[in-house]
């Protein structure tokens, strides 16, 4: 029998991790070549931007595995930043100086000699040939220690989720790195699209010193490559491509979701590792399959948005066409879900959806926009991670920036979910 590498399903499909077998560099976008070119040239900061869960971290982990890696979510001050870099460089924050002093008697007086800052002294002595020793410590600024050693280290600094850092702290960090970047330190920051220019926004002098690299949503061919390479490695056959196409349809352009779906399809077929002989995949019962995945996505975020800014008993009751009663927050979320959901939704599209899901009076425009603004505020202030929704009043458009939240709206919102 032909020798087959014993891949496990979890080695092949890696949702939320760093895949190897199913890693897709998306060569048509030249992402890898742009990162490599930056690392060769340096002298600027590279800002890598893209929607959440679209592969920014996987791209950088694959290309810069030896980087000094920091997470913006864990940095609340500039001092924390420098300390974290110092820890990863294995630099001490306290420098110890050993001081040896010897004293000899001459005419009843002693003359001291030493090192490391010893100050000469004169004193009367009754003995000759006496020797004294002293150890002293002095504390150095970790920032200064990092700045003195980082260029020799040559490893790039990568700050993932740079947009999580407070703007004032971003400014301090950027100013502390600016001259090091000028001297050849590679610094890469990863952010969501609308925060891609944070470095320049907080420090105007960085204008012209920041390179931009956009990592966008994944197209159908990019997602199909995950399934093709992974199923192939496991010797699984999707004979007419129907299973793969359905998974692409439900993935909301997210490689993370596609990896998850492919893994779970394998388990649904009772496949845990590579097969000795090619085996044809059978489609699961799709309704049950997709609903089972929804509970692990964004229910907590949905619940916070459905409650609104606070619990109130005086909100107008809204009757849905399915017979359930809710309020304007529940009705709005139901309408958003009714669109598919679309990940970019204009007010007019939302209004049309409200007409279709409501069996009661349609709310006024200012009522709906107020709800969208409140949801955006809740998403930014009370929900961890990237805001799941973001309403742009100027464009009169709602953006669903998290594919997991869009997926929950599609598969996790049942008829009674908004009551």
CSV table of C-alpha atoms in Angstrom, one decimal:
chain,number,residue,atom,x,y,z
A,1,UNK,CA,0.0,0.0,0.0
A,2,UNK,CA,1.2,3.5,-0.8
A,3,UNK,CA,2.7,5.3,2.1
A,4,UNK,CA,0.4,8.1,3.3
A,5,UNK,CA,1.2,10.8,5.8
A,6,UNK,CA,-1.1,10.4,8.8
A,7,UNK,CA,-2.6,13.9,8.9
A,8,UNK,CA,-5.3,14.4,11.4
A,9,UNK,CA,-8.2,16.6,10.4
A,10,UNK,CA,-7.2,19.2,13.0
A,11,UNK,CA,-3.8,19.4,11.4
A,12,UNK,CA,-5.3,20.2,8.1
A,13,UNK,CA,-8.2,22.6,8.8
A,14,UNK,CA,-7.2,25.1,11.5
A,15,UNK,CA,-9.9,27.7,12.2
A,16,UNK,CA,-8.5,30.5,14.3
A,17,UNK,CA,-4.9,29.2,14.1
A,18,UNK,CA,-2.0,29.1,11.7
A,19,UNK,CA,-2.7,26.6,8.9
A,20,UNK,CA,0.1,25.0,6.9
A,21,UNK,CA,-1.5,22.5,4.5
A,22,UNK,CA,-4.4,24.8,3.8
A,23,UNK,CA,-2.5,28.1,3.9
A,24,UNK,CA,-3.4,30.2,0.9
A,25,UNK,CA,-1.1,33.1,0.1
A,26,UNK,CA,-3.6,34.6,-2.4
A,27,UNK,CA,-0.9,35.1,-5.0
A,28,UNK,CA,-3.0,37.3,-7.2
A,29,UNK,CA,-2.9,40.0,-4.5
A,30,UNK,CA,0.9,39.8,-4.2
A,31,UNK,CA,0.6,40.0,-0.4
A,32,UNK,CA,3.6,37.9,0.4
A,33,UNK,CA,5.9,39.7,-2.0
A,34,UNK,CA,4.9,43.1,-0.7
A,35,UNK,CA,5.7,42.1,2.9
A,36,UNK,CA,9.1,40.6,1.8
A,37,UNK,CA,9.9,43.7,-0.1
A,38,UNK,CA,9.1,45.8,2.9
A,39,UNK,CA,11.4,43.7,5.1
A,40,UNK,CA,14.2,44.1,2.6
A,41,UNK,CA,13.8,47.8,2.3
A,42,UNK,CA,12.7,49.0,5.8
A,43,UNK,CA,13.0,52.6,6.9
A,44,UNK,CA,9.2,53.0,7.0
A,45,UNK,CA,6.3,51.5,9.1
A,46,UNK,CA,4.2,48.9,7.3
A,47,UNK,CA,0.4,49.1,8.1
A,48,UNK,CA,-1.4,45.9,7.2
A,49,UNK,CA,-5.1,46.4,7.3
A,50,UNK,CA,-8.2,44.2,6.7
A,51,UNK,CA,-11.5,43.2,8.1
A,52,UNK,CA,-11.5,41.0,11.2
A,53,UNK,CA,-10.8,37.2,10.6
A,54,UNK,CA,-9.5,37.7,7.1
A,55,UNK,CA,-6.0,36.4,7.6
A,56,UNK,CA,-3.8,39.4,8.6
A,57,UNK,CA,-2.3,37.5,11.5
A,58,UNK,CA,-1.8,34.3,9.6
A,59,UNK,CA,-0.1,36.2,6.8
A,60,UNK,CA,2.4,37.8,9.1
A,61,UNK,CA,3.0,34.8,11.3
A,62,UNK,CA,3.9,32.8,8.1
A,63,UNK,CA,6.3,35.4,6.7
A,64,UNK,CA,7.8,36.8,9.9
A,65,UNK,CA,7.9,33.9,12.3
A,66,UNK,CA,10.8,35.3,14.3
A,67,UNK,CA,9.3,38.7,14.9
A,68,UNK,CA,8.9,40.4,18.2
A,69,UNK,CA,5.2,39.9,18.4
A,70,UNK,CA,2.9,42.1,20.5
A,71,UNK,CA,-0.9,42.3,20.8
A,72,UNK,CA,-2.4,45.8,21.0
A,73,UNK,CA,-5.1,44.5,23.3
A,74,UNK,CA,-2.5,43.9,26.0
A,75,UNK,CA,-0.8,47.4,25.8
A,76,UNK,CA,-2.4,50.1,27.9
A,77,UNK,CA,0.7,52.4,28.2
A,78,UNK,CA,3.9,53.1,26.5
A,79,UNK,CA,5.8,51.7,29.4
A,80,UNK,CA,4.0,48.4,29.0
A,81,UNK,CA,5.1,48.4,25.3
A,82,UNK,CA,8.8,48.9,26.1
A,83,UNK,CA,8.7,46.4,28.9
A,84,UNK,CA,7.1,43.8,26.6
A,85,UNK,CA,9.7,44.3,24.0
A,86,UNK,CA,12.5,44.2,26.6
A,87,UNK,CA,11.1,40.9,27.9
A,88,UNK,CA,11.1,39.4,24.4
A,89,UNK,CA,14.6,40.6,23.9
A,90,UNK,CA,15.5,39.1,27.3
A,91,UNK,CA,16.9,42.4,28.5
A,92,UNK,CA,17.3,43.0,32.3
A,93,UNK,CA,15.7,46.1,33.8
A,94,UNK,CA,18.3,46.3,36.5
A,95,UNK,CA,22.0,46.5,35.8
A,96,UNK,CA,24.4,45.3,38.5
A,97,UNK,CA,27.8,46.7,38.9
A,98,UNK,CA,30.5,44.9,40.9
A,99,UNK,CA,32.8,47.2,42.7
A,100,UNK,CA,36.1,46.0,44.2
A,101,UNK,CA,38.0,48.4,46.4
A,102,UNK,CA,41.4,48.0,47.9
A,103,UNK,CA,42.9,50.2,50.5
A,104,UNK,CA,46.5,50.5,51.7
A,105,UNK,CA,47.8,52.4,54.6
A,106,UNK,CA,50.3,55.2,54.0
A,107,UNK,CA,51.3,57.5,56.8
A,108,UNK,CA,48.1,56.9,58.7
A,109,UNK,CA,45.8,57.7,55.8
A,110,UNK,CA,44.1,55.5,53.3
A,111,UNK,CA,43.7,56.2,49.6
A,112,UNK,CA,40.9,54.2,47.9
A,113,UNK,CA,41.0,52.9,44.3
A,114,UNK,CA,38.0,51.2,42.6
A,115,UNK,CA,35.8,50.9,39.5
A,116,UNK,CA,32.3,51.6,38.3
A,117,UNK,CA,31.9,55.1,39.8
A,118,UNK,CA,33.9,54.7,43.0
A,119,UNK,CA,34.7,58.1,44.5
A,120,UNK,CA,38.2,58.5,45.9
A,121,UNK,CA,38.3,59.1,49.7
A,122,UNK,CA,40.8,59.8,52.5
A,123,UNK,CA,40.6,58.5,56.0
A,124,UNK,CA,42.8,57.8,58.9
A,125,UNK,CA,43.6,54.1,59.4
A,126,UNK,CA,45.4,52.1,62.1
A,127,UNK,CA,46.0,49.0,59.9
A,128,UNK,CA,47.9,48.4,56.8
A,129,UNK,CA,47.0,46.3,53.8
A,130,UNK,CA,43.2,46.3,54.5
A,131,UNK,CA,40.9,45.4,51.7
A,132,UNK,CA,37.2,46.3,51.3
A,133,UNK,CA,34.6,45.2,48.7
A,134,UNK,CA,31.3,46.7,47.6
A,135,UNK,CA,28.5,45.7,45.2
A,136,UNK,CA,26.2,48.4,43.9
A,137,UNK,CA,23.1,48.3,41.6
A,138,UNK,CA,21.7,50.9,39.3
A,139,UNK,CA,18.4,50.8,37.5
A,140,UNK,CA,18.3,51.6,33.8
A,141,UNK,CA,15.2,52.7,31.8
A,142,UNK,CA,13.9,49.6,29.9
A,143,UNK,CA,13.0,52.0,27.1
A,144,UNK,CA,16.7,53.1,26.8
A,145,UNK,CA,17.9,49.5,27.0
A,146,UNK,CA,15.6,48.4,24.2
A,147,UNK,CA,16.6,51.4,22.0
A,148,UNK,CA,20.3,50.5,22.5
A,149,UNK,CA,19.8,46.8,21.6
A,150,UNK,CA,16.9,46.5,19.1
A,151,UNK,CA,18.8,47.5,16.0
A,152,UNK,CA,21.5,44.9,16.6
A,153,UNK,CA,18.8,42.2,17.2
A,154,UNK,CA,17.4,42.9,13.6
A,155,UNK,CA,14.0,41.2,14.3
A,156,UNK,CA,11.0,43.2,13.2
A,157,UNK,CA,8.4,44.4,15.7
A,158,UNK,CA,4.9,43.4,14.9
A,159,UNK,CA,2.0,45.0,16.8
A,160,UNK,CA,-1.2,43.1,16.0
A,161,UNK,CA,-4.5,44.8,16.6
A,162,UNK,CA,-2.8,48.2,16.8
A,163,UNK,CA,-6.2,49.9,16.8
A,164,UNK,CA,-7.0,48.5,20.2
A,165,UNK,CA,-4.3,50.8,21.7
A,166,UNK,CA,-5.4,54.2,23.0
A,167,UNK,CA,-4.5,57.0,20.6
A,168,UNK,CA,-2.4,58.8,23.2
A,169,UNK,CA,-0.4,55.6,23.8
A,170,UNK,CA,-0.1,55.1,20.0
A,171,UNK,CA,1.4,58.5,19.8
A,172,UNK,CA,4.0,57.8,22.5
A,173,UNK,CA,5.0,54.5,21.0
A,174,UNK,CA,5.2,56.0,17.5
A,175,UNK,CA,7.4,58.8,18.6
A,176,UNK,CA,9.7,56.4,20.5
A,177,UNK,CA,10.1,54.3,17.4
A,178,UNK,CA,10.4,57.0,14.8
A,179,UNK,CA,14.2,57.4,14.8
A,180,UNK,CA,14.7,53.7,15.1
A,181,UNK,CA,12.6,53.1,12.0
A,182,UNK,CA,14.6,55.8,10.2
A,183,UNK,CA,17.8,53.8,11.1
A,184,UNK,CA,16.3,50.5,9.7
A,185,UNK,CA,14.1,49.0,12.4
A,186,UNK,CA,11.2,47.1,10.7
A,187,UNK,CA,7.9,47.8,12.4
A,188,UNK,CA,4.6,46.3,11.2
A,189,UNK,CA,1.2,47.3,12.6
A,190,UNK,CA,-2.0,45.3,11.8
A,191,UNK,CA,-5.4,47.1,12.0
A,192,UNK,CA,-8.9,47.0,10.6
A,193,UNK,CA,-9.5,49.1,7.4
A,194,UNK,CA,-10.9,52.3,8.9
A,195,UNK,CA,-8.0,52.4,11.4
A,196,UNK,CA,-5.3,51.7,8.9
A,197,UNK,CA,-3.9,55.3,9.0
A,198,UNK,CA,-3.7,55.5,12.8
A,199,UNK,CA,0.1,56.0,12.8
A,200,UNK,CA,-0.2,59.0,10.6
A,201,UNK,CA,-3.3,60.3,12.4
A,202,UNK,CA,-1.6,60.4,15.8
A,203,UNK,CA,1.8,61.6,14.5
A,204,UNK,CA,1.6,63.8,11.5
A,205,UNK,CA,5.4,63.7,11.0
A,206,UNK,CA,5.0,60.0,9.9
A,207,UNK,CA,3.3,61.2,6.7
A,208,UNK,CA,5.2,59.6,3.9
A,209,UNK,CA,6.9,57.1,6.2
A,210,UNK,CA,4.1,54.5,6.4
A,211,UNK,CA,3.5,51.9,3.7
A,212,UNK,CA,-0.1,50.5,3.3
A,213,UNK,CA,-1.0,46.9,2.6
A,214,UNK,CA,-4.7,46.0,2.4
A,215,UNK,CA,-5.8,42.4,3.1
A,216,UNK,CA,-9.4,42.3,2.0
A,217,UNK,CA,-12.3,39.8,2.2
A,218,UNK,CA,-11.7,36.4,0.5
A,219,UNK,CA,-13.2,35.6,-2.9
A,220,UNK,CA,-14.8,32.3,-3.9
A,221,UNK,CA,-11.7,31.0,-5.6
A,222,UNK,CA,-9.5,31.8,-2.5
A,223,UNK,CA,-12.0,30.0,-0.2
A,224,UNK,CA,-12.3,27.0,-2.6
A,225,UNK,CA,-8.5,26.6,-2.4
A,226,UNK,CA,-8.8,25.9,1.3
A,227,UNK,CA,-11.3,23.0,0.7
A,228,UNK,CA,-9.4,21.6,-2.3
A,229,UNK,CA,-6.0,21.4,-0.7
A,230,UNK,CA,-7.4,20.2,2.6
A,231,UNK,CA,-9.7,17.5,1.3
A,232,UNK,CA,-7.0,16.4,-1.1
A,233,UNK,CA,-4.5,16.0,1.8
A,234,UNK,CA,-7.0,13.8,3.6
A,235,UNK,CA,-7.9,11.8,0.5
A,236,UNK,CA,-11.5,13.0,0.6
A,237,UNK,CA,-13.4,13.6,-2.6
A,238,UNK,CA,-16.1,16.3,-3.2
A,239,UNK,CA,-17.1,14.8,-6.5
A,240,UNK,CA,-19.1,17.5,-8.0
A,241,UNK,CA,-17.9,20.4,-5.8
A,242,UNK,CA,-21.4,20.9,-4.4
A,243,UNK,CA,-20.3,20.6,-0.7
A,244,UNK,CA,-17.5,23.1,-1.2
A,245,UNK,CA,-19.8,25.5,-3.0
A,246,UNK,CA,-22.3,25.4,-0.2
A,247,UNK,CA,-19.6,26.1,2.4
A,248,UNK,CA,-18.3,29.0,0.4
A,249,UNK,CA,-21.9,30.4,0.2
A,250,UNK,CA,-22.2,30.4,4.0
A,251,UNK,CA,-18.7,31.6,4.9
A,252,UNK,CA,-19.3,35.4,4.5
A,253,UNK,CA,-15.9,35.7,2.7
A,254,UNK,CA,-14.1,34.6,5.9
A,255,UNK,CA,-11.2,32.0,5.7
A,256,UNK,CA,-11.8,31.4,9.4
A,257,UNK,CA,-15.4,30.2,8.8
A,258,UNK,CA,-14.3,28.2,5.8
A,259,UNK,CA,-11.7,26.3,7.8
A,260,UNK,CA,-14.3,25.6,10.5
A,261,UNK,CA,-16.9,24.4,8.0
A,262,UNK,CA,-14.4,22.1,6.2
A,263,UNK,CA,-13.3,20.6,9.5
A,264,UNK,CA,-16.8,19.9,10.7
A,265,UNK,CA,-17.9,18.4,7.4
A,266,UNK,CA,-15.0,15.9,7.9
A,267,UNK,CA,-16.3,15.0,11.4
A,268,UNK,CA,-19.8,14.7,10.1
A,269,UNK,CA,-18.5,12.1,7.7
A,270,UNK,CA,-16.8,10.3,10.7
A,271,UNK,CA,-13.4,11.2,9.3
A,272,UNK,CA,-10.7,12.1,11.9
A,273,UNK,CA,-7.5,11.6,9.8
A,274,UNK,CA,-6.2,10.9,6.3
A,275,UNK,CA,-7.9,8.0,4.6
A,276,UNK,CA,-6.0,5.0,3.2
A,277,UNK,CA,-8.1,5.1,0.1
A,278,UNK,CA,-9.9,8.0,-1.6
A,279,UNK,CA,-13.3,8.4,0.0
A,280,UNK,CA,-16.3,10.4,-1.3
A,281,UNK,CA,-17.7,13.0,1.1
A,282,UNK,CA,-21.4,13.0,1.8
A,283,UNK,CA,-23.3,16.3,2.4
A,284,UNK,CA,-24.6,16.7,6.0
A,285,UNK,CA,-28.2,17.8,6.7
A,286,UNK,CA,-27.4,21.5,5.9
A,287,UNK,CA,-30.0,23.2,8.1
A,288,UNK,CA,-28.9,21.3,11.2
A,289,UNK,CA,-25.2,21.6,10.3
A,290,UNK,CA,-25.2,25.4,10.0
A,291,UNK,CA,-27.4,26.0,13.0
A,292,UNK,CA,-25.2,23.8,15.2
A,293,UNK,CA,-22.2,26.1,14.4
A,294,UNK,CA,-24.1,29.3,15.2
A,295,UNK,CA,-24.2,28.8,19.0
A,296,UNK,CA,-20.4,29.2,19.1
A,297,UNK,CA,-20.3,32.5,17.2
A,298,UNK,CA,-21.9,35.7,18.4
A,299,UNK,CA,-24.9,35.1,20.6
A,300,UNK,CA,-23.6,37.2,23.5
A,301,UNK,CA,-23.1,40.2,21.1
A,302,UNK,CA,-26.6,39.7,19.7
A,303,UNK,CA,-28.1,39.7,23.2
A,304,UNK,CA,-26.4,42.9,24.1
A,305,UNK,CA,-27.6,44.6,21.0
A,306,UNK,CA,-31.1,43.3,21.3
A,307,UNK,CA,-31.4,44.7,24.9
A,308,UNK,CA,-30.3,48.1,23.7
A,309,UNK,CA,-28.7,50.7,26.0
A,310,UNK,CA,-30.6,49.5,29.0
A,311,UNK,CA,-33.6,47.4,29.9
A,312,UNK,CA,-36.8,49.3,29.6
A,313,UNK,CA,-40.4,48.3,30.1
A,314,UNK,CA,-42.0,51.3,28.2
A,315,UNK,CA,-40.7,50.5,24.7
A,316,UNK,CA,-43.5,50.2,22.1
A,317,UNK,CA,-44.3,46.6,21.4
A,318,UNK,CA,-43.6,45.6,17.8
A,319,UNK,CA,-45.5,42.6,16.3
A,320,UNK,CA,-43.5,40.5,13.8
A,321,UNK,CA,-45.0,38.6,10.9
A,322,UNK,CA,-44.1,35.4,12.6
A,323,UNK,CA,-46.5,36.3,15.5
A,324,UNK,CA,-43.8,37.1,18.0
A,325,UNK,CA,-43.7,40.4,20.0
A,326,UNK,CA,-40.5,42.4,20.4
A,327,UNK,CA,-39.4,46.0,20.6
A,328,UNK,CA,-37.6,48.3,18.1
A,329,UNK,CA,-34.2,46.8,18.8
A,330,UNK,CA,-35.4,43.2,18.3
A,331,UNK,CA,-37.3,44.3,15.1
A,332,UNK,CA,-34.2,46.0,13.7
A,333,UNK,CA,-32.0,43.0,14.3
A,334,UNK,CA,-34.7,40.7,12.8
A,335,UNK,CA,-34.8,43.0,9.7
A,336,UNK,CA,-31.1,43.0,9.3
A,337,UNK,CA,-31.0,39.1,9.5
A,338,UNK,CA,-33.9,39.0,6.9
A,339,UNK,CA,-31.6,40.6,4.3
A,340,UNK,CA,-29.3,37.5,4.3
A,341,UNK,CA,-27.8,39.4,6.1
A,342,UNK,CA,-26.0,41.8,3.9
A,343,UNK,CA,-22.7,43.0,5.4
A,344,UNK,CA,-23.2,46.5,3.9
A,345,UNK,CA,-26.8,47.7,4.4
A,346,UNK,CA,-28.2,51.1,3.4
A,347,UNK,CA,-31.1,52.7,5.3
A,348,UNK,CA,-33.4,52.1,2.4
A,349,UNK,CA,-32.6,48.4,2.3
A,350,UNK,CA,-33.2,48.2,6.0
A,351,UNK,CA,-36.5,50.0,5.8
A,352,UNK,CA,-37.6,47.6,3.1
A,353,UNK,CA,-36.7,44.7,5.3
A,354,UNK,CA,-38.6,46.2,8.3
A,355,UNK,CA,-41.7,46.3,6.1
A,356,UNK,CA,-41.3,42.6,5.4
A,357,UNK,CA,-40.8,41.4,9.0
A,358,UNK,CA,-43.1,43.8,10.8
A,359,UNK,CA,-46.9,43.2,11.2
A,360,UNK,CA,-47.3,46.5,12.9
A,361,UNK,CA,-46.7,50.2,12.3
A,362,UNK,CA,-43.3,51.0,10.7
A,363,UNK,CA,-41.0,53.1,12.9
A,364,UNK,CA,-40.0,56.5,11.8
A,365,UNK,CA,-36.6,57.1,10.2
A,366,UNK,CA,-35.2,59.0,13.2
A,367,UNK,CA,-36.2,56.1,15.4
A,368,UNK,CA,-34.4,53.6,13.3
A,369,UNK,CA,-31.2,55.7,12.9
A,370,UNK,CA,-31.2,56.3,16.7
A,371,UNK,CA,-31.3,52.5,17.3
A,372,UNK,CA,-28.5,52.0,14.8
A,373,UNK,CA,-26.4,54.6,16.5
A,374,UNK,CA,-27.0,53.1,19.9
A,375,UNK,CA,-26.1,49.6,18.6
A,376,UNK,CA,-22.9,51.0,17.3
A,377,UNK,CA,-22.1,52.6,20.6
A,378,UNK,CA,-22.8,49.3,22.4
A,379,UNK,CA,-20.7,47.4,19.9
A,380,UNK,CA,-17.7,49.7,20.6
A,381,UNK,CA,-18.0,50.0,24.3
A,382,UNK,CA,-19.5,46.8,25.7
A,383,UNK,CA,-18.5,44.0,23.3
A,384,UNK,CA,-15.0,42.7,23.3
A,385,UNK,CA,-13.0,42.8,20.1
A,386,UNK,CA,-13.8,44.5,16.8
A,387,UNK,CA,-17.2,46.2,16.8
A,388,UNK,CA,-19.7,43.8,15.2
A,389,UNK,CA,-21.8,46.6,13.7
A,390,UNK,CA,-20.9,50.1,12.7
A,391,UNK,CA,-23.4,52.7,11.4
A,392,UNK,CA,-22.1,55.5,9.3
A,393,UNK,CA,-24.6,58.3,9.6
A,394,UNK,CA,-23.0,60.3,6.8
A,395,UNK,CA,-23.4,57.4,4.4
A,396,UNK,CA,-26.7,56.2,6.0
A,397,UNK,CA,-25.1,52.8,5.8
A,398,UNK,CA,-24.8,50.0,8.4
A,399,UNK,CA,-21.6,47.8,8.2
A,400,UNK,CA,-21.4,44.3,9.7
A,401,UNK,CA,-17.7,44.1,10.1
A,402,UNK,CA,-17.5,40.7,11.9
A,403,UNK,CA,-18.4,37.7,9.7
A,404,UNK,CA,-19.2,35.6,12.8
A,405,UNK,CA,-21.9,38.1,13.8
A,406,UNK,CA,-23.3,38.0,10.2
A,407,UNK,CA,-23.3,34.2,10.4
A,408,UNK,CA,-25.1,34.3,13.7
A,409,UNK,CA,-27.8,36.6,12.3
A,410,UNK,CA,-28.3,34.1,9.5
A,411,UNK,CA,-28.3,30.9,11.4
A,412,UNK,CA,-28.6,31.6,15.1
A,413,UNK,CA,-31.6,34.0,15.1
A,414,UNK,CA,-34.7,31.8,15.4
A,415,UNK,CA,-38.3,33.1,15.3
A,416,UNK,CA,-38.3,33.7,19.0
A,417,UNK,CA,-34.8,35.1,19.3
A,418,UNK,CA,-35.8,38.7,19.5
A,419,UNK,CA,-38.7,38.5,21.9
